[in-house]
Every structure is written in C-alpha cells, then in structure tokens.
mmCIF file of C-alpha atoms in Angstrom:
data_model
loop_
_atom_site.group_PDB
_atom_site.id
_atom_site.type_symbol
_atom_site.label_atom_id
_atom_site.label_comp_id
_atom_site.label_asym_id
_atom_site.label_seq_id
_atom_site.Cartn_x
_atom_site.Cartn_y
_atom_site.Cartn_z
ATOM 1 C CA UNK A 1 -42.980 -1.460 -78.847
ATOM 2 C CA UNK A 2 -41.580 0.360 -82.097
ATOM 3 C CA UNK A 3 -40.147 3.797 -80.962
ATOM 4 C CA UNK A 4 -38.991 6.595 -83.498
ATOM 5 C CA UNK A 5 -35.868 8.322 -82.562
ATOM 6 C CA UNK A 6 -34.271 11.108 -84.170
ATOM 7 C CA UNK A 7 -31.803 12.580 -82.583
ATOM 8 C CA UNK A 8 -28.087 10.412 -81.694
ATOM 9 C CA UNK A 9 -28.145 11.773 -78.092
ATOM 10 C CA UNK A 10 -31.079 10.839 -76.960
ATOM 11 C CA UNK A 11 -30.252 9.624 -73.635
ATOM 12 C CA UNK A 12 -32.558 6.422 -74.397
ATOM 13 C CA UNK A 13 -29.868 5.070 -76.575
ATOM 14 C CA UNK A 14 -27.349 5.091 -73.842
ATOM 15 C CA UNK A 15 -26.605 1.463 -73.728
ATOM 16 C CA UNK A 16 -25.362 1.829 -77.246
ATOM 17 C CA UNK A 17 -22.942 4.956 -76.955
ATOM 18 C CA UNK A 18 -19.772 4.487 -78.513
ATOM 19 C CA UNK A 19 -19.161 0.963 -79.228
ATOM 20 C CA UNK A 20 -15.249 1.169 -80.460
ATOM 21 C CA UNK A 21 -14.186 3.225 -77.396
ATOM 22 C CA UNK A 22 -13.015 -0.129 -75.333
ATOM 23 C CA UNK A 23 -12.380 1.789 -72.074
ATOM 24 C CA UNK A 24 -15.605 3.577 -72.215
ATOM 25 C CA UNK A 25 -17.517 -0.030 -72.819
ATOM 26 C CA UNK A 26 -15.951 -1.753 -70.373
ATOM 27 C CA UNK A 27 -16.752 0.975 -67.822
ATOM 28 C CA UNK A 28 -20.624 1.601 -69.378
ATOM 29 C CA UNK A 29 -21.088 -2.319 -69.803
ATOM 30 C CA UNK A 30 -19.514 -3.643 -66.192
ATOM 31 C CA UNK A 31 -21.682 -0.730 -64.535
ATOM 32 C CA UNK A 32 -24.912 -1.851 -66.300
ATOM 33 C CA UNK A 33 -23.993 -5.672 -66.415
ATOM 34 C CA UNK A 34 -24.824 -5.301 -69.988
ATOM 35 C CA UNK A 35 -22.763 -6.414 -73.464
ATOM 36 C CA UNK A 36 -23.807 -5.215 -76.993
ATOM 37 C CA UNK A 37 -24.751 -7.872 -79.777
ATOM 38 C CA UNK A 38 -24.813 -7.540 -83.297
ATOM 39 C CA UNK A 39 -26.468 -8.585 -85.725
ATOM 40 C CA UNK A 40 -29.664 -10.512 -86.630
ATOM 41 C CA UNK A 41 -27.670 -14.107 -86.453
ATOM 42 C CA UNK A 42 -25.875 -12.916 -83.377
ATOM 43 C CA UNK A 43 -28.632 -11.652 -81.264
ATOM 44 C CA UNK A 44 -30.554 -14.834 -81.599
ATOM 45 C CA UNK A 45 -27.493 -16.754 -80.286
ATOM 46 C CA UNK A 46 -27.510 -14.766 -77.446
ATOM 47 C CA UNK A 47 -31.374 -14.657 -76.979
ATOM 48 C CA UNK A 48 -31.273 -18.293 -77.357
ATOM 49 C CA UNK A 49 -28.610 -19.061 -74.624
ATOM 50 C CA UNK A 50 -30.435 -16.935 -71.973
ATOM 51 C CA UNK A 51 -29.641 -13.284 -72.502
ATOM 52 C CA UNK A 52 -32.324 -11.052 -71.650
ATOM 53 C CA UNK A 53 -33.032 -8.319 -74.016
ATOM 54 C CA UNK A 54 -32.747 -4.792 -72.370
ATOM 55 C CA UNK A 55 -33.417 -3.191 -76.114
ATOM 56 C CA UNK A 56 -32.808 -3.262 -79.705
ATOM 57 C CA UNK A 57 -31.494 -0.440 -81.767
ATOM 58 C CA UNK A 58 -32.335 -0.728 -85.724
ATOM 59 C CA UNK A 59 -33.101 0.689 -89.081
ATOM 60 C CA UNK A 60 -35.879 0.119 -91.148
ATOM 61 C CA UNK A 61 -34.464 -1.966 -93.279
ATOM 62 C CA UNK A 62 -34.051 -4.922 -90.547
ATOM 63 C CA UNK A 63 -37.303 -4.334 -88.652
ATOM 64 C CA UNK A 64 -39.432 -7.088 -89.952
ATOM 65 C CA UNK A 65 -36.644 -9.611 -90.034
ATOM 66 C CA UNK A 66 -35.956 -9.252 -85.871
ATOM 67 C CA UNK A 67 -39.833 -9.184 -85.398
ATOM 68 C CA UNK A 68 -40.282 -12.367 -84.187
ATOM 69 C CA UNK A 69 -37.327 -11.651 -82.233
ATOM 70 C CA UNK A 70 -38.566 -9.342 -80.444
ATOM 71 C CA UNK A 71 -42.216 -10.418 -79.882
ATOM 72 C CA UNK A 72 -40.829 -13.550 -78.695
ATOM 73 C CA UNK A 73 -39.189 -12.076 -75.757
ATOM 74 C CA UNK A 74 -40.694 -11.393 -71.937
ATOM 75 C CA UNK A 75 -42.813 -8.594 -72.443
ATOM 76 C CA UNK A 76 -41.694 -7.577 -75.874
ATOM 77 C CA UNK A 77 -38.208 -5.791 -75.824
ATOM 78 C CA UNK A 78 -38.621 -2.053 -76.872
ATOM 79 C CA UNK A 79 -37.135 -1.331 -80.539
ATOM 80 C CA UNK A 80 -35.605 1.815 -80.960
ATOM 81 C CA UNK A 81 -35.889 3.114 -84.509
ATOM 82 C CA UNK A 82 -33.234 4.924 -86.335
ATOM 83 C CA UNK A 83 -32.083 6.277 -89.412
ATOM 84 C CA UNK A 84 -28.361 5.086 -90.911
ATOM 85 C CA UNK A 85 -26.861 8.309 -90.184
ATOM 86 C CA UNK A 86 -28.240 8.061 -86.151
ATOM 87 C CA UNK A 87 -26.856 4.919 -85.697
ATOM 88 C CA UNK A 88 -23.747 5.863 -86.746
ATOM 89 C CA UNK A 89 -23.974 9.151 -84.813
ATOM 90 C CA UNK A 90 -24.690 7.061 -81.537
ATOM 91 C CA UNK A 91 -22.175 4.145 -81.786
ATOM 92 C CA UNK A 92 -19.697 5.892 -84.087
ATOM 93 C CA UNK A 93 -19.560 4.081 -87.535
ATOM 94 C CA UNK A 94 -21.860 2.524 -89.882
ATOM 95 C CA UNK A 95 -23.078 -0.896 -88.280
ATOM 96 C CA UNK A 96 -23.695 -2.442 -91.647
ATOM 97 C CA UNK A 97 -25.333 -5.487 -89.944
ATOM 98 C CA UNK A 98 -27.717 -2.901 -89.388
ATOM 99 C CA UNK A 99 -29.289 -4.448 -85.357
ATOM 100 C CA UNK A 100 -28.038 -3.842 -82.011
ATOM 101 C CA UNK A 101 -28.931 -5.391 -79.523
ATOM 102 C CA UNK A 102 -28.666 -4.386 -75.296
ATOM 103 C CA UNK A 103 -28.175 -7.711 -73.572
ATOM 104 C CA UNK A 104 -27.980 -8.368 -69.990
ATOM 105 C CA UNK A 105 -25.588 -10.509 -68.276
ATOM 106 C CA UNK A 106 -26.057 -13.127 -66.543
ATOM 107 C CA UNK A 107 -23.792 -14.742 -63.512
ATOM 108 C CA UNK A 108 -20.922 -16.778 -65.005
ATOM 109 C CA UNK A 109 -19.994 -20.183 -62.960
ATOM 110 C CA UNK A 110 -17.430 -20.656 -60.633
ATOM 111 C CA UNK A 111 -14.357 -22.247 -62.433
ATOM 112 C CA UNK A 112 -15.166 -25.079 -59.586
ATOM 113 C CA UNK A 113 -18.904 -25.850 -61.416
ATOM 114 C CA UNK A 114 -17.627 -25.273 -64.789
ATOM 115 C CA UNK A 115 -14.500 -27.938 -64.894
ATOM 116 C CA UNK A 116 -17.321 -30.555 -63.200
ATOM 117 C CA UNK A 117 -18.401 -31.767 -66.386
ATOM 118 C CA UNK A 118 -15.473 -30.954 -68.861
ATOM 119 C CA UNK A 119 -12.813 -33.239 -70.091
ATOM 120 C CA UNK A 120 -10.826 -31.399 -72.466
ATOM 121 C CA UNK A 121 -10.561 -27.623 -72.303
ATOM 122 C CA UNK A 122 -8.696 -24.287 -72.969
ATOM 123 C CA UNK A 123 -7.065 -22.203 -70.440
ATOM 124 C CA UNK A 124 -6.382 -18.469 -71.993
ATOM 125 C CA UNK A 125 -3.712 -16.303 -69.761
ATOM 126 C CA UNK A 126 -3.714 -12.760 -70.582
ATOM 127 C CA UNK A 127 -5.230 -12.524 -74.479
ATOM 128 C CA UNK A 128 -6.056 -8.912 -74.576
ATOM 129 C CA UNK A 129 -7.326 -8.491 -78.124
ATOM 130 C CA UNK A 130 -11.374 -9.235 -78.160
ATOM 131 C CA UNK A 131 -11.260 -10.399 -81.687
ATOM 132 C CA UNK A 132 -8.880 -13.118 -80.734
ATOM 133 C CA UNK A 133 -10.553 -14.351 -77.651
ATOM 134 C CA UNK A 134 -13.583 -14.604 -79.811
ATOM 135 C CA UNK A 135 -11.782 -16.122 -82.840
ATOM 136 C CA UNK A 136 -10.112 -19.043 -80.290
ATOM 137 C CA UNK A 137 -14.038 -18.857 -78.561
ATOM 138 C CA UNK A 138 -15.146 -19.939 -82.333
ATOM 139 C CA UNK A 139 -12.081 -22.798 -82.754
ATOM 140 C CA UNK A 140 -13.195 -24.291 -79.504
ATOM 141 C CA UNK A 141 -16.878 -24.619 -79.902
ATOM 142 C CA UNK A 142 -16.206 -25.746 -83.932
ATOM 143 C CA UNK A 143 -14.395 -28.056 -82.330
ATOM 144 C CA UNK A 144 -15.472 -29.949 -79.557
ATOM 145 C CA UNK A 145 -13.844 -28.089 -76.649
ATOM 146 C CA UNK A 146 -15.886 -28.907 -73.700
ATOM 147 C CA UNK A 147 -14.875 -25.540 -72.014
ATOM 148 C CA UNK A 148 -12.638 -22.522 -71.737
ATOM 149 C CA UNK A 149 -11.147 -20.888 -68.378
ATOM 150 C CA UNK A 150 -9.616 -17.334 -68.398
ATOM 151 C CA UNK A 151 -7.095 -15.533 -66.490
ATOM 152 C CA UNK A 152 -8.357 -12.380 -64.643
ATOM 153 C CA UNK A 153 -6.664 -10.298 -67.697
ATOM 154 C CA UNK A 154 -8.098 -11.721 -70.234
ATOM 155 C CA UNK A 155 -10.516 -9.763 -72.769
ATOM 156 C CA UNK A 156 -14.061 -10.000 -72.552
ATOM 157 C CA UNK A 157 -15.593 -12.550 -74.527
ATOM 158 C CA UNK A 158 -19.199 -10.248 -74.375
ATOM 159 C CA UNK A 159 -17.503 -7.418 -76.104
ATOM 160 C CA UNK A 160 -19.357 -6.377 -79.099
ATOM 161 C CA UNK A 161 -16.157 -7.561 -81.167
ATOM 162 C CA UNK A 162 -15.345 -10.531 -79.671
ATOM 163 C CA UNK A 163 -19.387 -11.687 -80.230
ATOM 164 C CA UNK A 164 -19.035 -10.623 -83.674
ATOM 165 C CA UNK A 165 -15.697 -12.368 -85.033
ATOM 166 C CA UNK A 166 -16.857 -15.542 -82.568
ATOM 167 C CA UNK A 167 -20.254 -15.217 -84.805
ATOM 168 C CA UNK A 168 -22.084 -16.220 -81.263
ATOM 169 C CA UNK A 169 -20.001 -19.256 -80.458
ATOM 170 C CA UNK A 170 -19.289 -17.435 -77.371
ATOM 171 C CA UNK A 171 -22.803 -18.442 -76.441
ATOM 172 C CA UNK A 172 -21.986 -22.133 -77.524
ATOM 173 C CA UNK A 173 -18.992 -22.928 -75.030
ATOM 174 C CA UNK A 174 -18.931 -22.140 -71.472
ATOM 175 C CA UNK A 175 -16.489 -20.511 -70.263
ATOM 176 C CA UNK A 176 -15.174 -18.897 -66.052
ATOM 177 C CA UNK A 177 -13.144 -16.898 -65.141
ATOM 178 C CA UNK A 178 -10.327 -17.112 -62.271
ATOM 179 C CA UNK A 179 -10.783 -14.983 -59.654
ATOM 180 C CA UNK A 180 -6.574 -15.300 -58.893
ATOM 181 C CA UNK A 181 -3.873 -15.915 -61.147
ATOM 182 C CA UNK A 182 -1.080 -17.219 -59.060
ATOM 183 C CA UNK A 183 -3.051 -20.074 -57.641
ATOM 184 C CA UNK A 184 -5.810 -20.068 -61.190
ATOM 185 C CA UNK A 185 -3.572 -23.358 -62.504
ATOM 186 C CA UNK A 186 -3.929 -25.816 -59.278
ATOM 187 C CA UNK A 187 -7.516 -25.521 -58.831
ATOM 188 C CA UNK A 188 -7.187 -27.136 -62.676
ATOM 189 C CA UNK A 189 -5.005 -29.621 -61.320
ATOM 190 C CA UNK A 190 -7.225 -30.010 -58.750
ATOM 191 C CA UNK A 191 -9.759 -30.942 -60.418
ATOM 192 C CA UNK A 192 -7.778 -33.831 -62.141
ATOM 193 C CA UNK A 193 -6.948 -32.000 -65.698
ATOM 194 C CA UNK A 194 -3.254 -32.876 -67.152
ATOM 195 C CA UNK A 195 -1.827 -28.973 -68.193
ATOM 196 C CA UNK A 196 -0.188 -29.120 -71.398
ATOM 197 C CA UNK A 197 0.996 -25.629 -72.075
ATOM 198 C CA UNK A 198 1.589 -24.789 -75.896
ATOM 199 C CA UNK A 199 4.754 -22.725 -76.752
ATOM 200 C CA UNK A 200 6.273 -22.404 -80.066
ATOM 201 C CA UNK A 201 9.745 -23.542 -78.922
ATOM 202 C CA UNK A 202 10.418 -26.780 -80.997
ATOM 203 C CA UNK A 203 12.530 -28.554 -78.438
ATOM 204 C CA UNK A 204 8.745 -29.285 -76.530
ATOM 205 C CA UNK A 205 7.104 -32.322 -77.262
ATOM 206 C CA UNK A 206 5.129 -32.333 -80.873
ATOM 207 C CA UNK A 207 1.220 -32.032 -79.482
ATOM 208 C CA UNK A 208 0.036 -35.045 -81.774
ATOM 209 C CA UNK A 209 3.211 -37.241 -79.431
ATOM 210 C CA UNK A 210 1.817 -35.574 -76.176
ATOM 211 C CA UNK A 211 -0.717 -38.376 -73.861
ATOM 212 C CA UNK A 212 -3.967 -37.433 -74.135
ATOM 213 C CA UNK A 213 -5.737 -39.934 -71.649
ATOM 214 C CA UNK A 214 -8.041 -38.358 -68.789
ATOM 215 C CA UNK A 215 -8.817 -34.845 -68.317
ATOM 216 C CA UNK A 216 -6.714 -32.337 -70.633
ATOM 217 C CA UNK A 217 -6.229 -28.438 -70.243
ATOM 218 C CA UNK A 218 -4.661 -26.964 -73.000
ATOM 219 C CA UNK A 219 -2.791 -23.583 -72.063
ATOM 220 C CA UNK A 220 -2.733 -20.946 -74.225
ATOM 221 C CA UNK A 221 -0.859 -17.825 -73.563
ATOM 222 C CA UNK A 222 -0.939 -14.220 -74.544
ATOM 223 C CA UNK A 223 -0.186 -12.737 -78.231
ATOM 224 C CA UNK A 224 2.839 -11.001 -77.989
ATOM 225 C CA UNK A 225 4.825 -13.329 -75.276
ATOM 226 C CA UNK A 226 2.997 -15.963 -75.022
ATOM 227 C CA UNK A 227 2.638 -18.017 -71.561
ATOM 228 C CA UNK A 228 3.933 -16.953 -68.723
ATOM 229 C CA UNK A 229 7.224 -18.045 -67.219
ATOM 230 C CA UNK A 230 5.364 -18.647 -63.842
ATOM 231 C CA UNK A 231 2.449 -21.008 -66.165
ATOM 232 C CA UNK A 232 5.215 -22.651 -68.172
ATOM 233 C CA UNK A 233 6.785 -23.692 -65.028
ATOM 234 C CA UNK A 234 3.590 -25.106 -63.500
ATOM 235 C CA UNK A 235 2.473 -26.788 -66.130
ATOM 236 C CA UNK A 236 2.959 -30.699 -66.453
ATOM 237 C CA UNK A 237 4.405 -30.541 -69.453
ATOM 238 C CA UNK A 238 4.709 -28.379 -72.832
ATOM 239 C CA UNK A 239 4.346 -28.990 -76.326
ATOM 240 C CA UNK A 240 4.544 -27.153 -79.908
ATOM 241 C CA UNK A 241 2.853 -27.403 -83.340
ATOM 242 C CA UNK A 242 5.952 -28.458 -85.079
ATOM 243 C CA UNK A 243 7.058 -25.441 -87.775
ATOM 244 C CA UNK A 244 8.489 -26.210 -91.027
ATOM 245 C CA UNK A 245 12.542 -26.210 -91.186
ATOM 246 C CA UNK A 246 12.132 -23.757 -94.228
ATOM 247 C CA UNK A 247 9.754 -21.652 -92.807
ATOM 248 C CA UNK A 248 11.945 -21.653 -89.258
ATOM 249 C CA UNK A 249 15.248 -20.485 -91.654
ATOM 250 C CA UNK A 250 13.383 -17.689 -93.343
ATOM 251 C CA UNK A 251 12.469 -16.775 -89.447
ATOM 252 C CA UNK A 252 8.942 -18.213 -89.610
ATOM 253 C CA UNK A 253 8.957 -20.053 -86.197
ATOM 254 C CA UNK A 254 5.571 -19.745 -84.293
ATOM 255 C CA UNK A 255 1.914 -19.520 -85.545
ATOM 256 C CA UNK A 256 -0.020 -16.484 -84.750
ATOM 257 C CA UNK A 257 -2.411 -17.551 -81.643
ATOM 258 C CA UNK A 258 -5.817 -17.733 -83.408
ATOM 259 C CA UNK A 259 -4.061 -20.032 -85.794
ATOM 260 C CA UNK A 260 -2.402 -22.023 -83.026
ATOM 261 C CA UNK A 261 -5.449 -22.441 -81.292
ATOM 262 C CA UNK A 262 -6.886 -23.928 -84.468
ATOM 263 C CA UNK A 263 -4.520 -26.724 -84.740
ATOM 264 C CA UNK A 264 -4.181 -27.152 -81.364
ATOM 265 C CA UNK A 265 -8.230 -27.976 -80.510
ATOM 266 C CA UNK A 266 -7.919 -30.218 -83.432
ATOM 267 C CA UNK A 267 -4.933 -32.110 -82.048
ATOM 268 C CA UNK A 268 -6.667 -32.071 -78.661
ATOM 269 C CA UNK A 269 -9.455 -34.167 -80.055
ATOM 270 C CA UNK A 270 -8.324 -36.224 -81.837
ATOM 271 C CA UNK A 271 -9.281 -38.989 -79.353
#
C-alpha cells in the first residue's frame, strides 16, 4: 500500500524522525524495538536475515526498484511516499540513497548460545562510535569471523550508521551482547576461547607469533584508550600489529581501530 504524504510532521512518519540525533534514536528505537535501514542494498540484507518491515519511507524515484521488496513481505509493508524536500524535513538531511526503511528487532542470543558454535571471534569493549562498530562488523564478516561479543557500552550495531558503513554485514555475523562487564570475559573463558587482547604496545607478542590452536577471542578495545586495564589483566595473553621503526620515531605507533581490526581478523585466520 502506496501512501502520499505531504507534510514532514505527519505523525505517520514517526519511526523516521530525526535520524542524526543519536540520543533521540536510541530513546525512539529501544522504546519501539525498532532500527532504521538504508538503502535499497541495505534493506534487503536486513529483510533477508529476518527483520520484519514496520514501513518504508521513499521518493519516487526508488519506488519501482523496492517493489518487489515490498510485495514480498507479510502482508505488504505500507510505503510512505515523499517528496526530497519531506524526507529531509523528517529525518533532517538529504538521504541520497533515497529508501528508509522501519525494521523491527528481533531477540539477540544469549552470549551462552552464540559462542556454541564459534571458534574464532571478536570481543569489542566500549567502541562508542557506530561507524566503527559497523566498519569492524564489515572486517569480521569479510573475513571469516565466526562471531562478535560486545560489552554493555558498546554502540549499537542497528544504528542507521553503523548499518550503513557495515553495508549490511551486520546482518551477516552474529553478534550478543554481555549483560555484565566485570564477569563478560570468563563466561568466554568458559566456554573454552584463548583471549588474546590486542594493544599497540610493541613489547606484546607480534599477533602472526601468537598460538592460534582451539577456540580464539580476539579483544578489541575502545578508540581513544583502548582495552581496559581490568581486560588487559584478564586476558591470557596480549599481542600487537608490529609498527614500523620509522613510523614509531615520527610518533606513528598504533593503528586507528577500524584499521587494526582489519589486520587483526586477517591474522586471526590465517589457519
């Protein structure tokens, strides 16, 4: 069902309100166990790993290409259709990728049920900036990252940004979150993972020297300070992406996280 609407405060287009003001989203999205997608490529990632459609929000211009989209889901999701300058009135700048899409949630697993059937996987303590959780989201699932666990802090991977820089690998990799950060790390243990926590100081063992036999958590920690000290201590043992010794005498010693986590899920895999 195709609906005309003309005016940006329609209260129809509620779900869609706003979508740079993060404190505003989180509150909107947690209370309506909803998350904003965008983007033709983006909302069939998420329709294809289980979202539910609540709505779409277009122009004319992108109508017939989310068609089958939207005839494909239960019931036929209802289309709300805007001009440029309504879209940008209601989420407050141009959406160039012209489709928006309400999702719903759905129930994420227990950290338990998701490290049952993982062997190597990413542990993310306190990343706050979406576009880097969905950057590292889009390392891990390129790849072969069997699954990624967050601290309580960490950013939303369902945040219209992080879905959009991830380009729906978010919906590739599955992903928990822990429920209590002091004792997060030994239910990991727990379940038979070796921590290796990455830190840019290059006294820690080079990751391509580190054992990689069994299970294998790689911790990564947040962009400004990186791990924690109370992480660092509790892992089993840390290791760096070894910097060059020019770069480290012009004061170049650390990668920048999304970059870190790039080498490091390649290193992880390598066998």
């Amino acid at each position: 069902m195709v609906i005309p609407v003309e005016d940006a405060a329609d209260a129809r287009l509620a779900d869609y309100v706003r979508l740079r003001d993060v404190d505003l989203r989180r509150s909107v999205e947690s209370e309506r166990g909803l998350f904003v997608a965008e983007g033709e490529k983006v909302i069939r990632r998420a329709i294809g790993a289980g979202h539910p459609v609540r709505s779409v929000l277009t122009t004319a211009k992108w109508l017939d290409a989310l068609a089958d989209v939207v005839d494909g889901t239960t019931g036929g999701a209802t289309v709300y259709l805007v001009s440029d300058e309504v879209m940008e009135g209601v989420t407050g700048f141009p959406v160039h990728r012209g489709a928006l899409a309400a999702m719903e949630r759905t129930e994420l697993p227990s950290v338990g049920a998701l490290l049952s059937g993982a062997e190597r996987i990413l542990v993310l303590e306190d990343l706050v900036d979406h576009g880097n959780v969905g950057a590292i989201f889009r390392c891990a699932a390129a790849l072969g990252v069997g699954a990624i666990v967050l601290s309580p802090r960490c950013a939303d991977p369902l945040y219209r940004r992080a879905v959009k820089v991830s380009m729906g690998a978010v919906f590739a990799i599955p992903y928990a979150r822990m429920t209590d950060w002091h004792g997060g790390l030994a239910e990991v243990r727990a379940a038979g993972f070796r921590l290796l926590a990455l830190t840019p100081d290059q006294s820690a063992v080079p990751l391509d020297e580190a054992p990689l036999s069994g299970r294998v958590a790689l911790m990564l920690g947040s962009e400004g300070d990186g791990l924690s000290s109370r992480w660092l201590h509790e892992a089993d043992q840390p290791v760096c992406i070894p910097m060059s010794p020019r770069a480290m005498d012009l004061g170049v010693d650390s990668l920048n996280v999304v970059a870190a986590a790039a080498v490091a899920c390649h290193g992880l895999l390598r066998r």
